[in-house]
Tab-separated table of C-alpha atoms in Angstrom:
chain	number	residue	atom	x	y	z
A	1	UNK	CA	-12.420	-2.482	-19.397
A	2	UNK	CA	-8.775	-3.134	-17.948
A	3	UNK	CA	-8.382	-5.944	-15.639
A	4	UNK	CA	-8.213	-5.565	-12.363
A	5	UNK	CA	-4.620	-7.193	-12.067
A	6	UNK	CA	-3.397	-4.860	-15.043
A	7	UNK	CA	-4.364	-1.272	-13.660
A	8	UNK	CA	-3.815	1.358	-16.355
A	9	UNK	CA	-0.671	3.865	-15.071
A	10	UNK	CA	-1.660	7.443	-14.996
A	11	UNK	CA	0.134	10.126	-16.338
A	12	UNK	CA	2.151	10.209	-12.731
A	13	UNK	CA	3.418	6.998	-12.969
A	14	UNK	CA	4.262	7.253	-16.594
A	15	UNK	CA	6.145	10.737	-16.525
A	16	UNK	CA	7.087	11.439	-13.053
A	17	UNK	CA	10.690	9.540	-11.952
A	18	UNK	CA	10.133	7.120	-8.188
A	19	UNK	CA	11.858	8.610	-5.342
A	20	UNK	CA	15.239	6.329	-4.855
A	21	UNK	CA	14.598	3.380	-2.745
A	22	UNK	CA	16.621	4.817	-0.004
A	23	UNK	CA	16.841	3.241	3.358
A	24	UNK	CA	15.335	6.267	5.047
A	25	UNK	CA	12.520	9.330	4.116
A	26	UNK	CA	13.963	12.885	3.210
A	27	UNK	CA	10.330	14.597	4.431
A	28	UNK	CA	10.502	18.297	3.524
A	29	UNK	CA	7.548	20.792	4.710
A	30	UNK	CA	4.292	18.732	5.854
A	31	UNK	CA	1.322	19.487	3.439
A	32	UNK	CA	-1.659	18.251	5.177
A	33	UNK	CA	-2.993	15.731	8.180
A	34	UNK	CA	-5.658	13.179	6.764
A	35	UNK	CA	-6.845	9.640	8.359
A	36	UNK	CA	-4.336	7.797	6.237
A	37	UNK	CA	-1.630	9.584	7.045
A	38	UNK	CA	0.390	13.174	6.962
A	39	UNK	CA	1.684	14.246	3.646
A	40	UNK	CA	5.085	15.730	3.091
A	41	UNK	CA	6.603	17.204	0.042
A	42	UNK	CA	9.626	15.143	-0.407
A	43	UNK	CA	13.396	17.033	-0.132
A	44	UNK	CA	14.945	15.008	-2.771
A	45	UNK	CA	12.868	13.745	-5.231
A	46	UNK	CA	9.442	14.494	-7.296
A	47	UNK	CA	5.835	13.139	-5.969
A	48	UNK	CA	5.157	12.610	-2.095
A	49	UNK	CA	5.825	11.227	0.826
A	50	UNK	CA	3.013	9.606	2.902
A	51	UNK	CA	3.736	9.295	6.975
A	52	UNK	CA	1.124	6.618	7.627
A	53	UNK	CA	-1.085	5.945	10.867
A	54	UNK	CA	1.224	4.405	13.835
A	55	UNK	CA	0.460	0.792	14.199
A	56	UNK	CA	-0.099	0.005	10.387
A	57	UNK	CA	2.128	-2.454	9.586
A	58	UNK	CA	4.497	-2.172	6.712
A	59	UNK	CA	3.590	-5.742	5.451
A	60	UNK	CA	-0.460	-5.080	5.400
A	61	UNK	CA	0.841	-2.092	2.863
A	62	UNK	CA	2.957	-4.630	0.811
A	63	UNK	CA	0.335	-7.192	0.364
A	64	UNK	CA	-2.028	-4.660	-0.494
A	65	UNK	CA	0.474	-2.898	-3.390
A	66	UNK	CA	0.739	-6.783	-4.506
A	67	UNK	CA	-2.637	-6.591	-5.013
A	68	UNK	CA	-2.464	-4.281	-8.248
A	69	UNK	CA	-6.228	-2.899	-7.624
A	70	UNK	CA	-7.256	-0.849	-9.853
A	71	UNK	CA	-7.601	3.124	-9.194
A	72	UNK	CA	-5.629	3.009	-5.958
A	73	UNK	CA	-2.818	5.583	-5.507
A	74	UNK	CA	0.811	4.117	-6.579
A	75	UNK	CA	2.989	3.083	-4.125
A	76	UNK	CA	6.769	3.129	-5.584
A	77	UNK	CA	8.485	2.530	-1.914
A	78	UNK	CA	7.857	1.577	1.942
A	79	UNK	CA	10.330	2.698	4.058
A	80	UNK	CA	10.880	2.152	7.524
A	81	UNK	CA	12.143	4.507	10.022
A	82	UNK	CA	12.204	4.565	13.560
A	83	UNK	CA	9.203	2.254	14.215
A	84	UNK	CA	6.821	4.295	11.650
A	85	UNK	CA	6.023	3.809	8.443
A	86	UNK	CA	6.254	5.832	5.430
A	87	UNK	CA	5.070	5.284	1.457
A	88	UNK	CA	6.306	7.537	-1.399
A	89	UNK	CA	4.427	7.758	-4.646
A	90	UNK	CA	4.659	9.510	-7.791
A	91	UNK	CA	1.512	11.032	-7.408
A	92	UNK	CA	1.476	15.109	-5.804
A	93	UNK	CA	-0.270	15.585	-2.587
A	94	UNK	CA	-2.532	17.609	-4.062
A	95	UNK	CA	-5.356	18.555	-5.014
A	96	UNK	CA	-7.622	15.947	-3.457
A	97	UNK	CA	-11.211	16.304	-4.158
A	98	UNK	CA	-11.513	18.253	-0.846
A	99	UNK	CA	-9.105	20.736	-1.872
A	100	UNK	CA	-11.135	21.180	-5.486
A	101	UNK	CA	-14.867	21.449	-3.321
A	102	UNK	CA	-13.058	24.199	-0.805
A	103	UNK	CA	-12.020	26.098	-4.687
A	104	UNK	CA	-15.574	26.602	-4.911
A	105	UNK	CA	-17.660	26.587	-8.459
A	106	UNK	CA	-14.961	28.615	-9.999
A	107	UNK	CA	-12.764	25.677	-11.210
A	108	UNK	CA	-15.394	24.699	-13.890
A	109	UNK	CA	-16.153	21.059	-12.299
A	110	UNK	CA	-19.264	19.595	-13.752
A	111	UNK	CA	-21.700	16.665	-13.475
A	112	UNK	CA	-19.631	14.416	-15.708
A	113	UNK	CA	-16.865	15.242	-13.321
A	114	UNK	CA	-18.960	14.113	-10.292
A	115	UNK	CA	-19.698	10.768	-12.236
A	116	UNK	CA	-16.052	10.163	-12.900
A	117	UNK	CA	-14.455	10.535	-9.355
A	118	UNK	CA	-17.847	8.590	-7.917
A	119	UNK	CA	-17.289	5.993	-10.596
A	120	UNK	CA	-13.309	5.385	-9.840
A	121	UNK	CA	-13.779	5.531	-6.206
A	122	UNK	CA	-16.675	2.699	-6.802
A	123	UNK	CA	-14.363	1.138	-8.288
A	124	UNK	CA	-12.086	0.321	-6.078
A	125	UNK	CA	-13.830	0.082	-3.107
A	126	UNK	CA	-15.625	-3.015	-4.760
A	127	UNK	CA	-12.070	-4.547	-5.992
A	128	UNK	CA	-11.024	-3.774	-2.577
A	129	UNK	CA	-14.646	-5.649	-1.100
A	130	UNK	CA	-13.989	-8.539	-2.671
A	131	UNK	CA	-10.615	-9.265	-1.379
A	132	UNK	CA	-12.445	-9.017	1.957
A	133	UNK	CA	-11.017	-5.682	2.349
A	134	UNK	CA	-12.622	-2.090	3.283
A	135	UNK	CA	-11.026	0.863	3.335
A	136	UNK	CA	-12.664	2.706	6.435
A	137	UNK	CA	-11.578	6.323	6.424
A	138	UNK	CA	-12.987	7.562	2.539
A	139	UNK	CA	-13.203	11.395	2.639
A	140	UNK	CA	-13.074	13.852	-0.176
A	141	UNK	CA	-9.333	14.391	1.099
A	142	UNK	CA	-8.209	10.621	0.687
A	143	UNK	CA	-9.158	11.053	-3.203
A	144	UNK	CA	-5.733	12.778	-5.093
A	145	UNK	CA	-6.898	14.081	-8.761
A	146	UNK	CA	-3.378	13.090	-10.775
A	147	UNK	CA	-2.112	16.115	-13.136
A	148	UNK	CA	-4.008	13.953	-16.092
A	149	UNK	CA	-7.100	14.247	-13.872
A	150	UNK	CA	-7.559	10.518	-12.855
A	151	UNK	CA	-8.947	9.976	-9.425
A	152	UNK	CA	-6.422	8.363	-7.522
A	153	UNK	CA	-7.826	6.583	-3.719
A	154	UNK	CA	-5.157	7.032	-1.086
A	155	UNK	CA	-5.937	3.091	0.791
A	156	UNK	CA	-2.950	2.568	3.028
A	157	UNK	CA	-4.877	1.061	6.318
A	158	UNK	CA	-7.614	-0.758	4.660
A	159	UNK	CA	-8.687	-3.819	6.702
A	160	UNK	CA	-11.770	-6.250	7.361
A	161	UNK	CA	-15.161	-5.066	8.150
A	162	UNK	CA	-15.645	-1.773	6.687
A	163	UNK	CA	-17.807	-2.602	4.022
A	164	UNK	CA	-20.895	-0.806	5.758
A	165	UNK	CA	-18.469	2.342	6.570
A	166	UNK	CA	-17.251	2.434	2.693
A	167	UNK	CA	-20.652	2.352	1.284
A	168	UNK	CA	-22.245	5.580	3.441
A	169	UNK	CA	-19.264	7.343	2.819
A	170	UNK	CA	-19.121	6.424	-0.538
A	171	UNK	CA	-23.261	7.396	-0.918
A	172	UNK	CA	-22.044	11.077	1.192
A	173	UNK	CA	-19.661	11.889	-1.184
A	174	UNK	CA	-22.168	11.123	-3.979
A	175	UNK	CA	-25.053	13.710	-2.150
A	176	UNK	CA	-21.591	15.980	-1.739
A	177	UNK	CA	-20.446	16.172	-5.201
A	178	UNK	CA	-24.224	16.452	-6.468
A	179	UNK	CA	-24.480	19.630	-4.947
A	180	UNK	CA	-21.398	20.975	-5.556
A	181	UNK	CA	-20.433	20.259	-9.022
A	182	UNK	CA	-24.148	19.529	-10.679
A	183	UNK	CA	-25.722	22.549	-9.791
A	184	UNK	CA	-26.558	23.401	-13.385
A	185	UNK	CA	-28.138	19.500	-13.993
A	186	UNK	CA	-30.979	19.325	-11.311
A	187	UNK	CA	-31.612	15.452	-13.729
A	188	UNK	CA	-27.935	14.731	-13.096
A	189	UNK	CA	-27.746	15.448	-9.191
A	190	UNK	CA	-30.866	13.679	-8.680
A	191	UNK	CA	-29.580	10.868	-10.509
A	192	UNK	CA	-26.521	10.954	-8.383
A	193	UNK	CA	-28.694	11.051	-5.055
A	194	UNK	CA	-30.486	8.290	-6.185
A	195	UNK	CA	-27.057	6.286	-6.769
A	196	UNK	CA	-26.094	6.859	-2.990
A	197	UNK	CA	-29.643	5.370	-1.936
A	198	UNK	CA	-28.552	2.075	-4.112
A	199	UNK	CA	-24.921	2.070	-2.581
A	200	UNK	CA	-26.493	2.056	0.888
A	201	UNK	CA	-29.473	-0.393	-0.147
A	202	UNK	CA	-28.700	-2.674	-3.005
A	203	UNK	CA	-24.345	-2.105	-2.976
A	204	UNK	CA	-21.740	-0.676	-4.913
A	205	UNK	CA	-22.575	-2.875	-8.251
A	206	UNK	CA	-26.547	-1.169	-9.027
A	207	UNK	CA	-25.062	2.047	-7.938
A	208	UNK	CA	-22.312	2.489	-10.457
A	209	UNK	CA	-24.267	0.791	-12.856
A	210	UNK	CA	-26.597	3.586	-12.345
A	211	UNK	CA	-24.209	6.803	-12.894
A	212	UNK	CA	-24.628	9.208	-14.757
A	213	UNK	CA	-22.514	9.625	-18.056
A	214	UNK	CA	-19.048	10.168	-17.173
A	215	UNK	CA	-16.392	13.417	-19.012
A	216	UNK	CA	-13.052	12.246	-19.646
A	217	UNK	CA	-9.773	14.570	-17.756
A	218	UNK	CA	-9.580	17.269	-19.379
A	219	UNK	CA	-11.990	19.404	-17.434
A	220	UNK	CA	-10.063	18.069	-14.210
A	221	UNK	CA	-6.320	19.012	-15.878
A	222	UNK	CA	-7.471	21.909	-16.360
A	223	UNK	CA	-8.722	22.224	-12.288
A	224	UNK	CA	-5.628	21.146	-10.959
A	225	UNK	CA	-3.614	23.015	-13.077
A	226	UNK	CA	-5.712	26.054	-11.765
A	227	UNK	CA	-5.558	24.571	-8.235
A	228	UNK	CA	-1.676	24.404	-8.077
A	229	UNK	CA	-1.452	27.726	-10.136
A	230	UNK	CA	-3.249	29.250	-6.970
A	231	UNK	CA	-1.671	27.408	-4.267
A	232	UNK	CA	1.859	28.196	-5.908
A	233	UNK	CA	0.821	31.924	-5.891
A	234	UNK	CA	-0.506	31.656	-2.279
A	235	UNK	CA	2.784	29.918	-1.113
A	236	UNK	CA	5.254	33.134	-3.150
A	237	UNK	CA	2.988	35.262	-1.119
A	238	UNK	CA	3.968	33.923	2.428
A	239	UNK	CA	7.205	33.957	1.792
């Protein structure tokens, strides 16, 4: 198990070059609006660009990149511009977990898959719950699968007192992936619906102690391949 002040890089980090610490974003087309922020695709470089929230302060993001918790999405710059704030990262802005549920069955997502973005999001809501941090606003579309299929969480306005709020959104996305991605392992789901009740009862520690078995990427490459296949296709389409 790595250490929680060592995180592991994913295959983003590793492969994909940082945007240039420029002085101000180059936002291209906006992707998508979520409660952490609005994505853009950036002009001038690989990865994203994440508009954050206004009012969340550029520091709060520093000290929480500082942090080095494990299975949060890289940060490689802050910028400033114009009294908002913007992060880039490595990471695409797609798919998020929302994006892979909206796909439907046909991306081959399976029980073990469930366990493995429940498990990484468990994760590091706890390492995030013991710095006295929460994170608040966890949705399937704050959770970014990387192209090596890592779950990535998207925490840019964590704060105090969400520890209630994290754990029944945490236990909703377990009842959420059960059905959606376990639907040929009744033993699994149930497992996975009894993993929320322990989140919500007992906390994060009994409920990922509890998962299920977990796959390793390759069935979630092979989605997000297949997910930016389609949306590629969708996009030549429009044109």
């Amino acid at each position: 198990m790595s250490d929680a002040r060592t995180p592991q890089a994913t295959s983003a980090e590793r492969s994909s070059p940082p945007c240039p610490p420029v002085g101000r974003p180059a936002p291209g087309p906006a992707v998508r609006e979520t409660a952490q922020g609005t994505w853009y695709l950036p002009a001038d470089c690989p990865g994203s660009l994440l508009r954050v929230p206004v009012g969340v302060d550029a520091g709060a993001i520093r000290r929480l990149r500082r942090l080095g918790l494990p299975g949060l999405m890289p940060i490689v710059t802050i910028l400033e511009d114009e009294g908002r704030v913007w992060v880039a990262t490595p990471v695409p802005s797609g798919p998020t977990v929302d994006d892979l549920l909206a796909r439907g069955p046909g991306l081959g997502l399976g029980p073990g898959d469930a366990a493995a973005v429940l498990g990484a999001v468990g994760r590091s809501l706890r390492a995030l719950h013991t710095r006295g941090l929460g994170h608040g606003a966890l949705h399937p579309s704050e959770i970014v699968i990387a192209p090596d299929g890592a779950p990535l969480l998207v925490a840019v306005t964590t704060g105090p007192g969400h520890r209630e709020c994290d754990l029944a959104a945490w236990a909703d996305l377990a009842w959420t992936l059960a059905d959606a991605w376990c639907g040929s392992d009744a033993v699994v789901a149930g497992e996975l619906r009894g993993c929320a009740d322990l989140a919500e009862v007992v906390g994060l520690g009994a409920a990922l102690g509890a998962l299920p078995f977990a796959t390793g990427g390759v069935g979630r490459q092979r989605a997000v391949r297949s997910w930016t296949a389609g949306t590629a296709c969708a996009a030549g389409q429009m044109r």
